[in-house]
Amino acid sequence: MKGTVGELGEFGLIRELTSRLTTTPAVRLGPGDDAAVVAAPDRRVVASTDVLLEGRHFRRDWSTAYDVGRKAAAQNLADIAAMGAVPTALLLGLVVPADLPVTWTTELMDGIRDECQVAGAAVVGGDVVRGDTITVAITALGDLRNHEPVTRAGAQPGDVVAVTGWLGWSAAGHAVLSRGFRSPRAFVEAHRRPEPPYHAGPAAAGLGATAMTDVSDGLVADLGHIAEASKVRINLRSSAIDIPTQMSDIGQAVGIDPLTWVLGGGEDHAIVATFPQDVKLPARWRVIGDVLNPSALPQVTVDGAPWDKAGWDHFGDIEDARQTH
């Protein structure tokens, strides 16, 4: 569709966006009324929300609107999975300037819709507002299916720490893009469009995970949340963490230790969880550390030593922050 958002108008834009959506059996009433109705068989709803701001979380010269849509949906749906729940629905709040091409918004919606389909969810409503900066606000919902949620507070000394999904790929892709390159493509695409292992969250809950989170701010930082909530110490073994040869090559080319990306990069939305030692984990899970009794050391250590390279903090030093993380 040609033209701008301003030319199409608010209600024309809403019609155009909602016409692209699909549904699922959980959606009892979708877009078009004052509110949506989504089935909640468990009688508990898991909810998460996030905001992406142009120039802070994405750049239009680095990512297509479709990429931004996939990423926006993925990081919220991953939060649902990390609670051990199954994603069911997503709500979109969209702020756009009037001179933005309509095609950008429709491609964004296509990306959100397609990522929802991967996770088994559907877009059920939202709002659009005129503003100076593109802002994508997502609220995701999920169902526990009669299981207890897996929080950050249940890790016990003696548990093992295991992860499934990519680690450091998005950060490596960010480093490549920051230097004006577009390859290796796999890492660039990992930054533009993460692929969370949605199935792993509910599966981990079924296996008896004691604590769980997705890796959004960095492995050490996110495990720090588990350690703090559970009042334990977590030690990671660097020898157990896989660093692909191509990532090592990128690190050598840009002068960065790739372990920095793996431990502090974030945004891959891998799932990391703690399990009792006797749990037999499927092959897709990699044991990378142990849960220990608390001590005077930092709550998360690597090979027994402090790791001083922090993960992402939205209110950290602007000069050090990844402004398009």
PDB file of C-alpha atoms in Angstrom:
ATOM      1  CA  MET A   1       0.000   0.000   0.000  1.00  0.00           C
ATOM      2  CA  LYS A   2       1.380   3.410  -0.989  1.00  0.00           C
ATOM      3  CA  GLY A   3       1.143   6.635   0.982  1.00  0.00           C
ATOM      4  CA  THR A   4       1.817   7.658   4.568  1.00  0.00           C
ATOM      5  CA  VAL A   5       0.189   6.862   7.869  1.00  0.00           C
ATOM      6  CA  GLY A   6      -1.135  10.435   8.018  1.00  0.00           C
ATOM      7  CA  GLU A   7      -2.798  10.105   4.631  1.00  0.00           C
ATOM      8  CA  LEU A   8      -4.407   6.806   5.577  1.00  0.00           C
ATOM      9  CA  GLY A   9      -5.671   8.054   8.962  1.00  0.00           C
ATOM     10  CA  GLU A  10      -5.996   6.293  12.300  1.00  0.00           C
ATOM     11  CA  PHE A  11      -8.958   4.062  11.501  1.00  0.00           C
ATOM     12  CA  GLY A  12      -7.727   3.285   8.021  1.00  0.00           C
ATOM     13  CA  LEU A  13      -4.401   2.223   9.525  1.00  0.00           C
ATOM     14  CA  ILE A  14      -6.132   0.035  12.103  1.00  0.00           C
ATOM     15  CA  ARG A  15      -8.186  -1.648   9.382  1.00  0.00           C
ATOM     16  CA  GLU A  16      -5.078  -2.247   7.287  1.00  0.00           C
ATOM     17  CA  LEU A  17      -3.122  -3.723  10.181  1.00  0.00           C
ATOM     18  CA  THR A  18      -5.874  -5.937  11.576  1.00  0.00           C
ATOM     19  CA  SER A  19      -6.687  -7.298   8.113  1.00  0.00           C
ATOM     20  CA  ARG A  20      -3.286  -9.023   8.129  1.00  0.00           C
ATOM     21  CA  LEU A  21      -3.823 -10.974  11.338  1.00  0.00           C
ATOM     22  CA  THR A  22      -4.533 -14.641  11.967  1.00  0.00           C
ATOM     23  CA  THR A  23      -6.128 -16.220  15.014  1.00  0.00           C
ATOM     24  CA  THR A  24      -5.910 -19.290  17.268  1.00  0.00           C
ATOM     25  CA  PRO A  25      -8.484 -21.357  19.205  1.00  0.00           C
ATOM     26  CA  ALA A  26      -7.565 -19.454  22.392  1.00  0.00           C
ATOM     27  CA  VAL A  27      -8.884 -16.209  20.933  1.00  0.00           C
ATOM     28  CA  ARG A  28     -12.600 -15.948  21.708  1.00  0.00           C
ATOM     29  CA  LEU A  29     -12.898 -12.336  20.529  1.00  0.00           C
ATOM     30  CA  GLY A  30     -10.178 -10.607  18.535  1.00  0.00           C
ATOM     31  CA  PRO A  31      -9.595  -7.034  17.351  1.00  0.00           C
ATOM     32  CA  GLY A  32     -12.578  -4.793  16.696  1.00  0.00           C
ATOM     33  CA  ASP A  33     -14.262  -4.345  20.064  1.00  0.00           C
ATOM     34  CA  ASP A  34     -13.431  -2.426  23.238  1.00  0.00           C
ATOM     35  CA  ALA A  35     -11.238  -5.311  24.397  1.00  0.00           C
ATOM     36  CA  ALA A  36     -10.268  -8.798  23.319  1.00  0.00           C
ATOM     37  CA  VAL A  37     -11.327 -12.019  25.014  1.00  0.00           C
ATOM     38  CA  VAL A  38      -8.748 -14.786  25.352  1.00  0.00           C
ATOM     39  CA  ALA A  39      -9.420 -18.186  26.889  1.00  0.00           C
ATOM     40  CA  ALA A  40      -7.594 -18.867  30.167  1.00  0.00           C
ATOM     41  CA  PRO A  41      -8.245 -22.529  30.971  1.00  0.00           C
ATOM     42  CA  ASP A  42      -5.762 -22.425  33.851  1.00  0.00           C
ATOM     43  CA  ARG A  43      -7.631 -19.435  35.407  1.00  0.00           C
ATOM     44  CA  ARG A  44      -4.275 -17.709  35.772  1.00  0.00           C
ATOM     45  CA  VAL A  45      -2.816 -15.435  33.098  1.00  0.00           C
ATOM     46  CA  VAL A  46       0.920 -14.910  32.685  1.00  0.00           C
ATOM     47  CA  ALA A  47       1.617 -11.390  31.397  1.00  0.00           C
ATOM     48  CA  SER A  48       4.695  -9.479  30.268  1.00  0.00           C
ATOM     49  CA  THR A  49       5.260  -6.115  28.588  1.00  0.00           C
ATOM     50  CA  ASP A  50       8.131  -4.420  26.798  1.00  0.00           C
ATOM     51  CA  VAL A  51       8.841  -1.270  24.790  1.00  0.00           C
ATOM     52  CA  LEU A  52      11.109  -0.773  21.764  1.00  0.00           C
ATOM     53  CA  LEU A  53      12.158   2.750  20.855  1.00  0.00           C
ATOM     54  CA  GLU A  54      13.677   3.671  17.496  1.00  0.00           C
ATOM     55  CA  GLY A  55      17.305   4.692  17.898  1.00  0.00           C
ATOM     56  CA  ARG A  56      17.524   2.940  21.230  1.00  0.00           C
ATOM     57  CA  HIS A  57      16.437  -0.609  20.444  1.00  0.00           C
ATOM     58  CA  PHE A  58      16.440  -0.700  16.647  1.00  0.00           C
ATOM     59  CA  ARG A  59      17.637   1.251  13.631  1.00  0.00           C
ATOM     60  CA  ARG A  60      15.779   1.351  10.353  1.00  0.00           C
ATOM     61  CA  ASP A  61      19.056   1.318   8.407  1.00  0.00           C
ATOM     62  CA  TRP A  62      19.996  -1.952  10.133  1.00  0.00           C
ATOM     63  CA  SER A  63      16.653  -3.747  10.341  1.00  0.00           C
ATOM     64  CA  THR A  64      13.572  -3.952   8.169  1.00  0.00           C
ATOM     65  CA  ALA A  65      10.162  -3.295   9.681  1.00  0.00           C
ATOM     66  CA  TYR A  66       9.520  -7.028   9.440  1.00  0.00           C
ATOM     67  CA  ASP A  67      12.680  -7.703  11.477  1.00  0.00           C
ATOM     68  CA  VAL A  68      11.576  -5.209  14.122  1.00  0.00           C
ATOM     69  CA  GLY A  69       8.197  -6.915  14.335  1.00  0.00           C
ATOM     70  CA  ARG A  70       9.705 -10.357  14.774  1.00  0.00           C
ATOM     71  CA  LYS A  71      12.108  -9.037  17.420  1.00  0.00           C
ATOM     72  CA  ALA A  72       9.459  -7.105  19.341  1.00  0.00           C
ATOM     73  CA  ALA A  73       7.191 -10.124  19.556  1.00  0.00           C
ATOM     74  CA  ALA A  74      10.008 -12.567  20.293  1.00  0.00           C
ATOM     75  CA  GLN A  75      11.412 -10.787  23.324  1.00  0.00           C
ATOM     76  CA  ASN A  76       7.986 -10.667  24.958  1.00  0.00           C
ATOM     77  CA  LEU A  77       6.872 -14.160  24.054  1.00  0.00           C
ATOM     78  CA  ALA A  78      10.209 -15.458  25.411  1.00  0.00           C
ATOM     79  CA  ASP A  79       9.349 -13.963  28.807  1.00  0.00           C
ATOM     80  CA  ILE A  80       6.134 -15.975  28.834  1.00  0.00           C
ATOM     81  CA  ALA A  81       7.966 -19.187  27.957  1.00  0.00           C
ATOM     82  CA  ALA A  82      10.579 -18.477  30.641  1.00  0.00           C
ATOM     83  CA  MET A  83       7.841 -18.698  33.272  1.00  0.00           C
ATOM     84  CA  GLY A  84       7.019 -22.200  32.045  1.00  0.00           C
ATOM     85  CA  ALA A  85       3.886 -20.976  30.292  1.00  0.00           C
ATOM     86  CA  VAL A  86       2.572 -21.337  26.752  1.00  0.00           C
ATOM     87  CA  PRO A  87       2.140 -18.028  24.868  1.00  0.00           C
ATOM     88  CA  THR A  88      -1.464 -17.345  23.859  1.00  0.00           C
ATOM     89  CA  ALA A  89      -1.929 -13.712  22.845  1.00  0.00           C
ATOM     90  CA  LEU A  90      -0.219 -10.410  22.189  1.00  0.00           C
ATOM     91  CA  LEU A  91      -1.335  -6.757  22.319  1.00  0.00           C
ATOM     92  CA  LEU A  92       0.386  -4.000  20.346  1.00  0.00           C
ATOM     93  CA  GLY A  93       0.753  -0.318  21.192  1.00  0.00           C
ATOM     94  CA  LEU A  94       2.231   1.580  18.251  1.00  0.00           C
ATOM     95  CA  VAL A  95       3.432   5.190  18.113  1.00  0.00           C
ATOM     96  CA  VAL A  96       4.411   6.437  14.632  1.00  0.00           C
ATOM     97  CA  PRO A  97       4.996   9.789  12.888  1.00  0.00           C
ATOM     98  CA  ALA A  98       2.402  10.857  10.343  1.00  0.00           C
ATOM     99  CA  ASP A  99       4.905  10.848   7.467  1.00  0.00           C
ATOM    100  CA  LEU A 100       5.886   7.208   8.006  1.00  0.00           C
ATOM    101  CA  PRO A 101       5.090   5.058   4.954  1.00  0.00           C
ATOM    102  CA  VAL A 102       2.135   2.765   5.544  1.00  0.00           C
ATOM    103  CA  THR A 103       4.185  -0.119   4.170  1.00  0.00           C
ATOM    104  CA  TRP A 104       6.540   0.134   7.152  1.00  0.00           C
ATOM    105  CA  THR A 105       3.681  -0.450   9.574  1.00  0.00           C
ATOM    106  CA  THR A 106       2.195  -3.322   7.573  1.00  0.00           C
ATOM    107  CA  GLU A 107       5.570  -5.055   7.347  1.00  0.00           C
ATOM    108  CA  LEU A 108       5.975  -4.564  11.107  1.00  0.00           C
ATOM    109  CA  MET A 109       2.611  -6.209  11.684  1.00  0.00           C
ATOM    110  CA  ASP A 110       3.522  -9.076   9.362  1.00  0.00           C
ATOM    111  CA  GLY A 111       6.637  -9.685  11.467  1.00  0.00           C
ATOM    112  CA  ILE A 112       4.713  -9.612  14.726  1.00  0.00           C
ATOM    113  CA  ARG A 113       2.047 -11.928  13.312  1.00  0.00           C
ATOM    114  CA  ASP A 114       4.577 -14.429  11.985  1.00  0.00           C
ATOM    115  CA  GLU A 115       6.544 -14.560  15.244  1.00  0.00           C
ATOM    116  CA  CYS A 116       3.300 -15.129  17.123  1.00  0.00           C
ATOM    117  CA  GLN A 117       2.546 -18.047  14.823  1.00  0.00           C
ATOM    118  CA  VAL A 118       5.939 -19.591  15.653  1.00  0.00           C
ATOM    119  CA  ALA A 119       5.081 -19.401  19.357  1.00  0.00           C
ATOM    120  CA  GLY A 120       1.456 -20.510  18.897  1.00  0.00           C
ATOM    121  CA  ALA A 121      -0.033 -17.126  19.854  1.00  0.00           C
ATOM    122  CA  ALA A 122      -2.051 -14.441  18.074  1.00  0.00           C
ATOM    123  CA  VAL A 123      -2.315 -10.647  18.032  1.00  0.00           C
ATOM    124  CA  VAL A 124      -5.644  -9.786  19.641  1.00  0.00           C
ATOM    125  CA  GLY A 125      -5.691  -5.981  19.746  1.00  0.00           C
ATOM    126  CA  GLY A 126      -3.847  -2.786  20.517  1.00  0.00           C
ATOM    127  CA  ASP A 127      -3.715   0.932  19.812  1.00  0.00           C
ATOM    128  CA  VAL A 128      -2.043   3.347  17.389  1.00  0.00           C
ATOM    129  CA  VAL A 129      -1.005   6.910  18.239  1.00  0.00           C
ATOM    130  CA  ARG A 130       0.753   9.698  16.373  1.00  0.00           C
ATOM    131  CA  GLY A 131       4.168  10.678  17.755  1.00  0.00           C
ATOM    132  CA  ASP A 132       7.609  11.889  16.742  1.00  0.00           C
ATOM    133  CA  THR A 133       9.521   8.643  17.397  1.00  0.00           C
ATOM    134  CA  ILE A 134       8.516   5.125  16.390  1.00  0.00           C
ATOM    135  CA  THR A 135       7.696   3.205  19.547  1.00  0.00           C
ATOM    136  CA  VAL A 136       6.550  -0.403  19.651  1.00  0.00           C
ATOM    137  CA  ALA A 137       4.976  -1.493  22.948  1.00  0.00           C
ATOM    138  CA  ILE A 138       4.079  -5.152  23.338  1.00  0.00           C
ATOM    139  CA  THR A 139       2.091  -6.997  25.996  1.00  0.00           C
ATOM    140  CA  ALA A 140       2.199 -10.778  25.810  1.00  0.00           C
ATOM    141  CA  LEU A 141      -0.110 -13.237  27.589  1.00  0.00           C
ATOM    142  CA  GLY A 142       0.295 -16.911  28.359  1.00  0.00           C
ATOM    143  CA  ASP A 143      -1.324 -19.931  30.000  1.00  0.00           C
ATOM    144  CA  LEU A 144       0.306 -22.199  32.617  1.00  0.00           C
ATOM    145  CA  ARG A 145      -1.805 -25.231  31.686  1.00  0.00           C
ATOM    146  CA  ASN A 146      -2.290 -26.258  35.321  1.00  0.00           C
ATOM    147  CA  HIS A 147       1.433 -26.121  36.169  1.00  0.00           C
ATOM    148  CA  GLU A 148       3.040 -23.838  38.715  1.00  0.00           C
ATOM    149  CA  PRO A 149       5.049 -20.936  37.289  1.00  0.00           C
ATOM    150  CA  VAL A 150       8.828 -21.317  37.352  1.00  0.00           C
ATOM    151  CA  THR A 151      10.141 -18.129  38.943  1.00  0.00           C
ATOM    152  CA  ARG A 152      13.641 -16.816  39.604  1.00  0.00           C
ATOM    153  CA  ALA A 153      13.390 -17.646  43.299  1.00  0.00           C
ATOM    154  CA  GLY A 154      13.558 -21.439  43.414  1.00  0.00           C
ATOM    155  CA  ALA A 155      17.217 -22.330  42.743  1.00  0.00           C
ATOM    156  CA  GLN A 156      18.769 -24.541  45.423  1.00  0.00           C
ATOM    157  CA  PRO A 157      22.415 -25.293  46.311  1.00  0.00           C
ATOM    158  CA  GLY A 158      23.332 -28.497  44.506  1.00  0.00           C
ATOM    159  CA  ASP A 159      21.271 -27.685  41.398  1.00  0.00           C
ATOM    160  CA  VAL A 160      22.922 -27.521  37.988  1.00  0.00           C
ATOM    161  CA  VAL A 161      22.635 -24.573  35.611  1.00  0.00           C
ATOM    162  CA  ALA A 162      21.665 -25.421  32.035  1.00  0.00           C
ATOM    163  CA  VAL A 163      20.904 -23.388  28.927  1.00  0.00           C
ATOM    164  CA  THR A 164      19.241 -23.967  25.582  1.00  0.00           C
ATOM    165  CA  GLY A 165      19.345 -21.608  22.614  1.00  0.00           C
ATOM    166  CA  TRP A 166      21.966 -19.214  21.273  1.00  0.00           C
ATOM    167  CA  LEU A 167      24.351 -17.204  23.456  1.00  0.00           C
ATOM    168  CA  GLY A 168      26.316 -14.209  22.198  1.00  0.00           C
ATOM    169  CA  TRP A 169      25.071 -14.340  18.626  1.00  0.00           C
ATOM    170  CA  SER A 170      23.080 -11.105  18.793  1.00  0.00           C
ATOM    171  CA  ALA A 171      25.952  -9.228  20.423  1.00  0.00           C
ATOM    172  CA  ALA A 172      28.372 -10.500  17.786  1.00  0.00           C
ATOM    173  CA  GLY A 173      25.933  -9.406  15.082  1.00  0.00           C
ATOM    174  CA  HIS A 174      25.693  -5.975  16.721  1.00  0.00           C
ATOM    175  CA  ALA A 175      29.488  -5.695  16.633  1.00  0.00           C
ATOM    176  CA  VAL A 176      29.496  -6.553  12.926  1.00  0.00           C
ATOM    177  CA  LEU A 177      26.770  -4.018  12.106  1.00  0.00           C
ATOM    178  CA  SER A 178      28.462  -1.326  14.214  1.00  0.00           C
ATOM    179  CA  ARG A 179      31.498  -1.592  11.975  1.00  0.00           C
ATOM    180  CA  GLY A 180      29.497  -1.182   8.796  1.00  0.00           C
ATOM    181  CA  PHE A 181      29.464  -4.812   7.698  1.00  0.00           C
ATOM    182  CA  ARG A 182      26.565  -7.169   6.973  1.00  0.00           C
ATOM    183  CA  SER A 183      28.270 -10.547   7.322  1.00  0.00           C
ATOM    184  CA  PRO A 184      28.659 -13.180   8.660  1.00  0.00           C
ATOM    185  CA  ARG A 185      24.969 -13.146   7.920  1.00  0.00           C
ATOM    186  CA  ALA A 186      23.944 -15.681  10.578  1.00  0.00           C
ATOM    187  CA  PHE A 187      25.118 -13.394  13.372  1.00  0.00           C
ATOM    188  CA  VAL A 188      23.639 -10.258  11.818  1.00  0.00           C
ATOM    189  CA  GLU A 189      20.299 -12.032  11.447  1.00  0.00           C
ATOM    190  CA  ALA A 190      20.515 -13.214  15.063  1.00  0.00           C
ATOM    191  CA  HIS A 191      20.707  -9.570  16.125  1.00  0.00           C
ATOM    192  CA  ARG A 192      17.903  -8.454  13.834  1.00  0.00           C
ATOM    193  CA  ARG A 193      15.598 -11.373  14.504  1.00  0.00           C
ATOM    194  CA  PRO A 194      16.231 -13.592  17.574  1.00  0.00           C
ATOM    195  CA  GLU A 195      14.878 -17.139  17.698  1.00  0.00           C
ATOM    196  CA  PRO A 196      13.882 -17.996  21.279  1.00  0.00           C
ATOM    197  CA  PRO A 197      13.313 -21.708  22.019  1.00  0.00           C
ATOM    198  CA  TYR A 198       9.709 -21.183  23.115  1.00  0.00           C
ATOM    199  CA  HIS A 199       9.046 -24.885  23.608  1.00  0.00           C
ATOM    200  CA  ALA A 200      11.909 -25.151  26.092  1.00  0.00           C
ATOM    201  CA  GLY A 201      10.230 -23.111  28.816  1.00  0.00           C
ATOM    202  CA  PRO A 202       7.163 -25.304  29.373  1.00  0.00           C
ATOM    203  CA  ALA A 203       9.334 -28.380  28.769  1.00  0.00           C
ATOM    204  CA  ALA A 204      11.765 -27.276  31.479  1.00  0.00           C
ATOM    205  CA  ALA A 205       8.875 -26.777  33.871  1.00  0.00           C
ATOM    206  CA  GLY A 206       7.792 -30.330  33.152  1.00  0.00           C
ATOM    207  CA  LEU A 207      11.313 -31.590  33.823  1.00  0.00           C
ATOM    208  CA  GLY A 208      11.318 -29.999  37.254  1.00  0.00           C
ATOM    209  CA  ALA A 209      13.225 -26.753  36.720  1.00  0.00           C
ATOM    210  CA  THR A 210      13.615 -24.931  40.031  1.00  0.00           C
ATOM    211  CA  ALA A 211      14.267 -21.453  38.566  1.00  0.00           C
ATOM    212  CA  MET A 212      14.274 -20.055  35.049  1.00  0.00           C
ATOM    213  CA  THR A 213      14.674 -16.908  32.948  1.00  0.00           C
ATOM    214  CA  ASP A 214      15.367 -15.915  29.372  1.00  0.00           C
ATOM    215  CA  VAL A 215      18.699 -14.299  28.500  1.00  0.00           C
ATOM    216  CA  SER A 216      17.735 -10.769  27.537  1.00  0.00           C
ATOM    217  CA  ASP A 217      20.294  -8.628  29.411  1.00  0.00           C
ATOM    218  CA  GLY A 218      23.249 -11.041  29.368  1.00  0.00           C
ATOM    219  CA  LEU A 219      23.832 -14.493  30.830  1.00  0.00           C
ATOM    220  CA  VAL A 220      25.686 -13.284  33.937  1.00  0.00           C
ATOM    221  CA  ALA A 221      23.246 -10.423  34.538  1.00  0.00           C
ATOM    222  CA  ASP A 222      20.156 -12.601  34.150  1.00  0.00           C
ATOM    223  CA  LEU A 223      21.585 -15.399  36.291  1.00  0.00           C
ATOM    224  CA  GLY A 224      22.330 -12.667  38.807  1.00  0.00           C
ATOM    225  CA  HIS A 225      18.579 -12.091  39.071  1.00  0.00           C
ATOM    226  CA  ILE A 226      18.091 -15.785  39.828  1.00  0.00           C
ATOM    227  CA  ALA A 227      20.936 -15.793  42.367  1.00  0.00           C
ATOM    228  CA  GLU A 228      19.558 -12.736  44.132  1.00  0.00           C
ATOM    229  CA  ALA A 229      15.972 -13.984  44.203  1.00  0.00           C
ATOM    230  CA  SER A 230      17.027 -17.470  45.311  1.00  0.00           C
ATOM    231  CA  LYS A 231      19.699 -16.232  47.759  1.00  0.00           C
ATOM    232  CA  VAL A 232      22.382 -18.496  46.276  1.00  0.00           C
ATOM    233  CA  ARG A 233      25.649 -18.203  44.352  1.00  0.00           C
ATOM    234  CA  ILE A 234      25.979 -19.463  40.801  1.00  0.00           C
ATOM    235  CA  ASN A 235      29.310 -20.464  39.289  1.00  0.00           C
ATOM    236  CA  LEU A 236      29.661 -20.850  35.520  1.00  0.00           C
ATOM    237  CA  ARG A 237      32.303 -22.999  33.842  1.00  0.00           C
ATOM    238  CA  SER A 238      33.686 -21.253  30.768  1.00  0.00           C
ATOM    239  CA  SER A 239      34.925 -24.581  29.372  1.00  0.00           C
ATOM    240  CA  ALA A 240      31.313 -25.789  29.199  1.00  0.00           C
ATOM    241  CA  ILE A 241      30.153 -22.800  27.140  1.00  0.00           C
ATOM    242  CA  ASP A 242      30.298 -23.303  23.389  1.00  0.00           C
ATOM    243  CA  ILE A 243      31.862 -20.520  21.301  1.00  0.00           C
ATOM    244  CA  PRO A 244      31.460 -21.203  17.553  1.00  0.00           C
ATOM    245  CA  THR A 245      34.577 -20.856  15.418  1.00  0.00           C
ATOM    246  CA  GLN A 246      32.959 -18.131  13.336  1.00  0.00           C
ATOM    247  CA  MET A 247      32.210 -16.103  16.476  1.00  0.00           C
ATOM    248  CA  SER A 248      35.837 -16.443  17.513  1.00  0.00           C
ATOM    249  CA  ASP A 249      36.854 -15.209  14.075  1.00  0.00           C
ATOM    250  CA  ILE A 250      34.620 -12.142  14.464  1.00  0.00           C
ATOM    251  CA  GLY A 251      36.072 -11.477  17.894  1.00  0.00           C
ATOM    252  CA  GLN A 252      39.604 -11.663  16.549  1.00  0.00           C
ATOM    253  CA  ALA A 253      38.716  -9.315  13.680  1.00  0.00           C
ATOM    254  CA  VAL A 254      37.234  -6.646  15.966  1.00  0.00           C
ATOM    255  CA  GLY A 255      39.533  -7.168  18.936  1.00  0.00           C
ATOM    256  CA  ILE A 256      36.922  -8.470  21.387  1.00  0.00           C
ATOM    257  CA  ASP A 257      37.013 -11.655  23.452  1.00  0.00           C
ATOM    258  CA  PRO A 258      33.907 -13.548  22.236  1.00  0.00           C
ATOM    259  CA  LEU A 259      33.346 -14.802  25.779  1.00  0.00           C
ATOM    260  CA  THR A 260      32.319 -11.206  26.538  1.00  0.00           C
ATOM    261  CA  TRP A 261      29.453 -11.561  24.072  1.00  0.00           C
ATOM    262  CA  VAL A 262      28.421 -14.969  25.389  1.00  0.00           C
ATOM    263  CA  LEU A 263      28.387 -13.910  29.041  1.00  0.00           C
ATOM    264  CA  GLY A 264      27.243 -10.323  28.695  1.00  0.00           C
ATOM    265  CA  GLY A 265      25.660  -9.851  25.288  1.00  0.00           C
ATOM    266  CA  GLY A 266      21.997 -10.671  25.845  1.00  0.00           C
ATOM    267  CA  GLU A 267      19.126 -10.364  23.364  1.00  0.00           C
ATOM    268  CA  ASP A 268      19.382 -13.925  22.081  1.00  0.00           C
ATOM    269  CA  HIS A 269      16.573 -14.890  24.466  1.00  0.00           C
ATOM    270  CA  ALA A 270      18.009 -18.304  25.184  1.00  0.00           C
ATOM    271  CA  ILE A 271      16.377 -20.066  28.130  1.00  0.00           C
ATOM    272  CA  VAL A 272      18.555 -20.687  31.195  1.00  0.00           C
ATOM    273  CA  ALA A 273      17.293 -22.716  34.131  1.00  0.00           C
ATOM    274  CA  THR A 274      18.402 -24.531  37.247  1.00  0.00           C
ATOM    275  CA  PHE A 275      17.585 -28.207  37.756  1.00  0.00           C
ATOM    276  CA  PRO A 276      18.139 -30.808  40.462  1.00  0.00           C
ATOM    277  CA  GLN A 277      21.279 -32.836  39.723  1.00  0.00           C
ATOM    278  CA  ASP A 278      19.370 -36.057  39.123  1.00  0.00           C
ATOM    279  CA  VAL A 279      17.201 -34.641  36.312  1.00  0.00           C
ATOM    280  CA  LYS A 280      18.051 -36.214  32.951  1.00  0.00           C
ATOM    281  CA  LEU A 281      18.121 -33.307  30.521  1.00  0.00           C
ATOM    282  CA  PRO A 282      17.437 -33.631  26.777  1.00  0.00           C
ATOM    283  CA  ALA A 283      20.389 -33.141  24.436  1.00  0.00           C
ATOM    284  CA  ARG A 284      19.361 -29.579  23.547  1.00  0.00           C
ATOM    285  CA  TRP A 285      20.193 -28.480  27.115  1.00  0.00           C
ATOM    286  CA  ARG A 286      23.845 -27.781  28.003  1.00  0.00           C
ATOM    287  CA  VAL A 287      24.951 -27.863  31.639  1.00  0.00           C
ATOM    288  CA  ILE A 288      27.198 -24.831  32.142  1.00  0.00           C
ATOM    289  CA  GLY A 289      27.444 -24.351  35.899  1.00  0.00           C
ATOM    290  CA  ASP A 290      26.331 -25.078  39.427  1.00  0.00           C
ATOM    291  CA  VAL A 291      24.246 -23.514  42.167  1.00  0.00           C
ATOM    292  CA  LEU A 292      26.212 -23.080  45.385  1.00  0.00           C
ATOM    293  CA  ASN A 293      25.652 -21.835  48.900  1.00  0.00           C
ATOM    294  CA  PRO A 294      25.861 -18.049  49.176  1.00  0.00           C
ATOM    295  CA  SER A 295      29.257 -16.558  50.052  1.00  0.00           C
ATOM    296  CA  ALA A 296      31.108 -13.271  50.224  1.00  0.00           C
ATOM    297  CA  LEU A 297      31.889 -13.560  46.501  1.00  0.00           C
ATOM    298  CA  PRO A 298      29.609 -11.959  43.904  1.00  0.00           C
ATOM    299  CA  GLN A 299      26.431 -13.906  43.370  1.00  0.00           C
ATOM    300  CA  VAL A 300      27.555 -15.052  39.906  1.00  0.00           C
ATOM    301  CA  THR A 301      31.133 -16.096  39.232  1.00  0.00           C
ATOM    302  CA  VAL A 302      32.909 -17.535  36.202  1.00  0.00           C
ATOM    303  CA  ASP A 303      35.421 -20.287  36.946  1.00  0.00           C
ATOM    304  CA  GLY A 304      35.229 -19.204  40.576  1.00  0.00           C
ATOM    305  CA  ALA A 305      36.208 -15.593  39.898  1.00  0.00           C
ATOM    306  CA  PRO A 306      34.177 -12.365  39.606  1.00  0.00           C
ATOM    307  CA  TRP A 307      33.044 -11.332  36.126  1.00  0.00           C
ATOM    308  CA  ASP A 308      33.263  -7.552  35.931  1.00  0.00           C
ATOM    309  CA  LYS A 309      31.756  -6.961  32.493  1.00  0.00           C
ATOM    310  CA  ALA A 310      28.111  -6.137  33.227  1.00  0.00           C
ATOM    311  CA  GLY A 311      25.201  -6.902  30.930  1.00  0.00           C
ATOM    312  CA  TRP A 312      22.627  -4.466  29.554  1.00  0.00           C
ATOM    313  CA  ASP A 313      21.211  -1.728  31.801  1.00  0.00           C
ATOM    314  CA  HIS A 314      18.742   0.755  30.276  1.00  0.00           C
ATOM    315  CA  PHE A 315      19.801   3.414  32.804  1.00  0.00           C
ATOM    316  CA  GLY A 316      23.532   2.698  32.729  1.00  0.00           C
ATOM    317  CA  ASP A 317      26.273   4.899  31.273  1.00  0.00           C
ATOM    318  CA  ILE A 318      25.027   6.066  27.866  1.00  0.00           C
ATOM    319  CA  GLU A 319      28.530   5.991  26.448  1.00  0.00           C
ATOM    320  CA  ASP A 320      28.906   2.334  27.389  1.00  0.00           C
ATOM    321  CA  ALA A 321      25.357   1.163  26.682  1.00  0.00           C
ATOM    322  CA  ARG A 322      24.458  -0.578  23.441  1.00  0.00           C
ATOM    323  CA  GLN A 323      22.102   2.086  22.177  1.00  0.00           C
ATOM    324  CA  THR A 324      20.631  -0.221  19.550  1.00  0.00           C
ATOM    325  CA  HIS A 325      20.868  -3.402  21.593  1.00  0.00           C
TER     326      HIS A 325
END
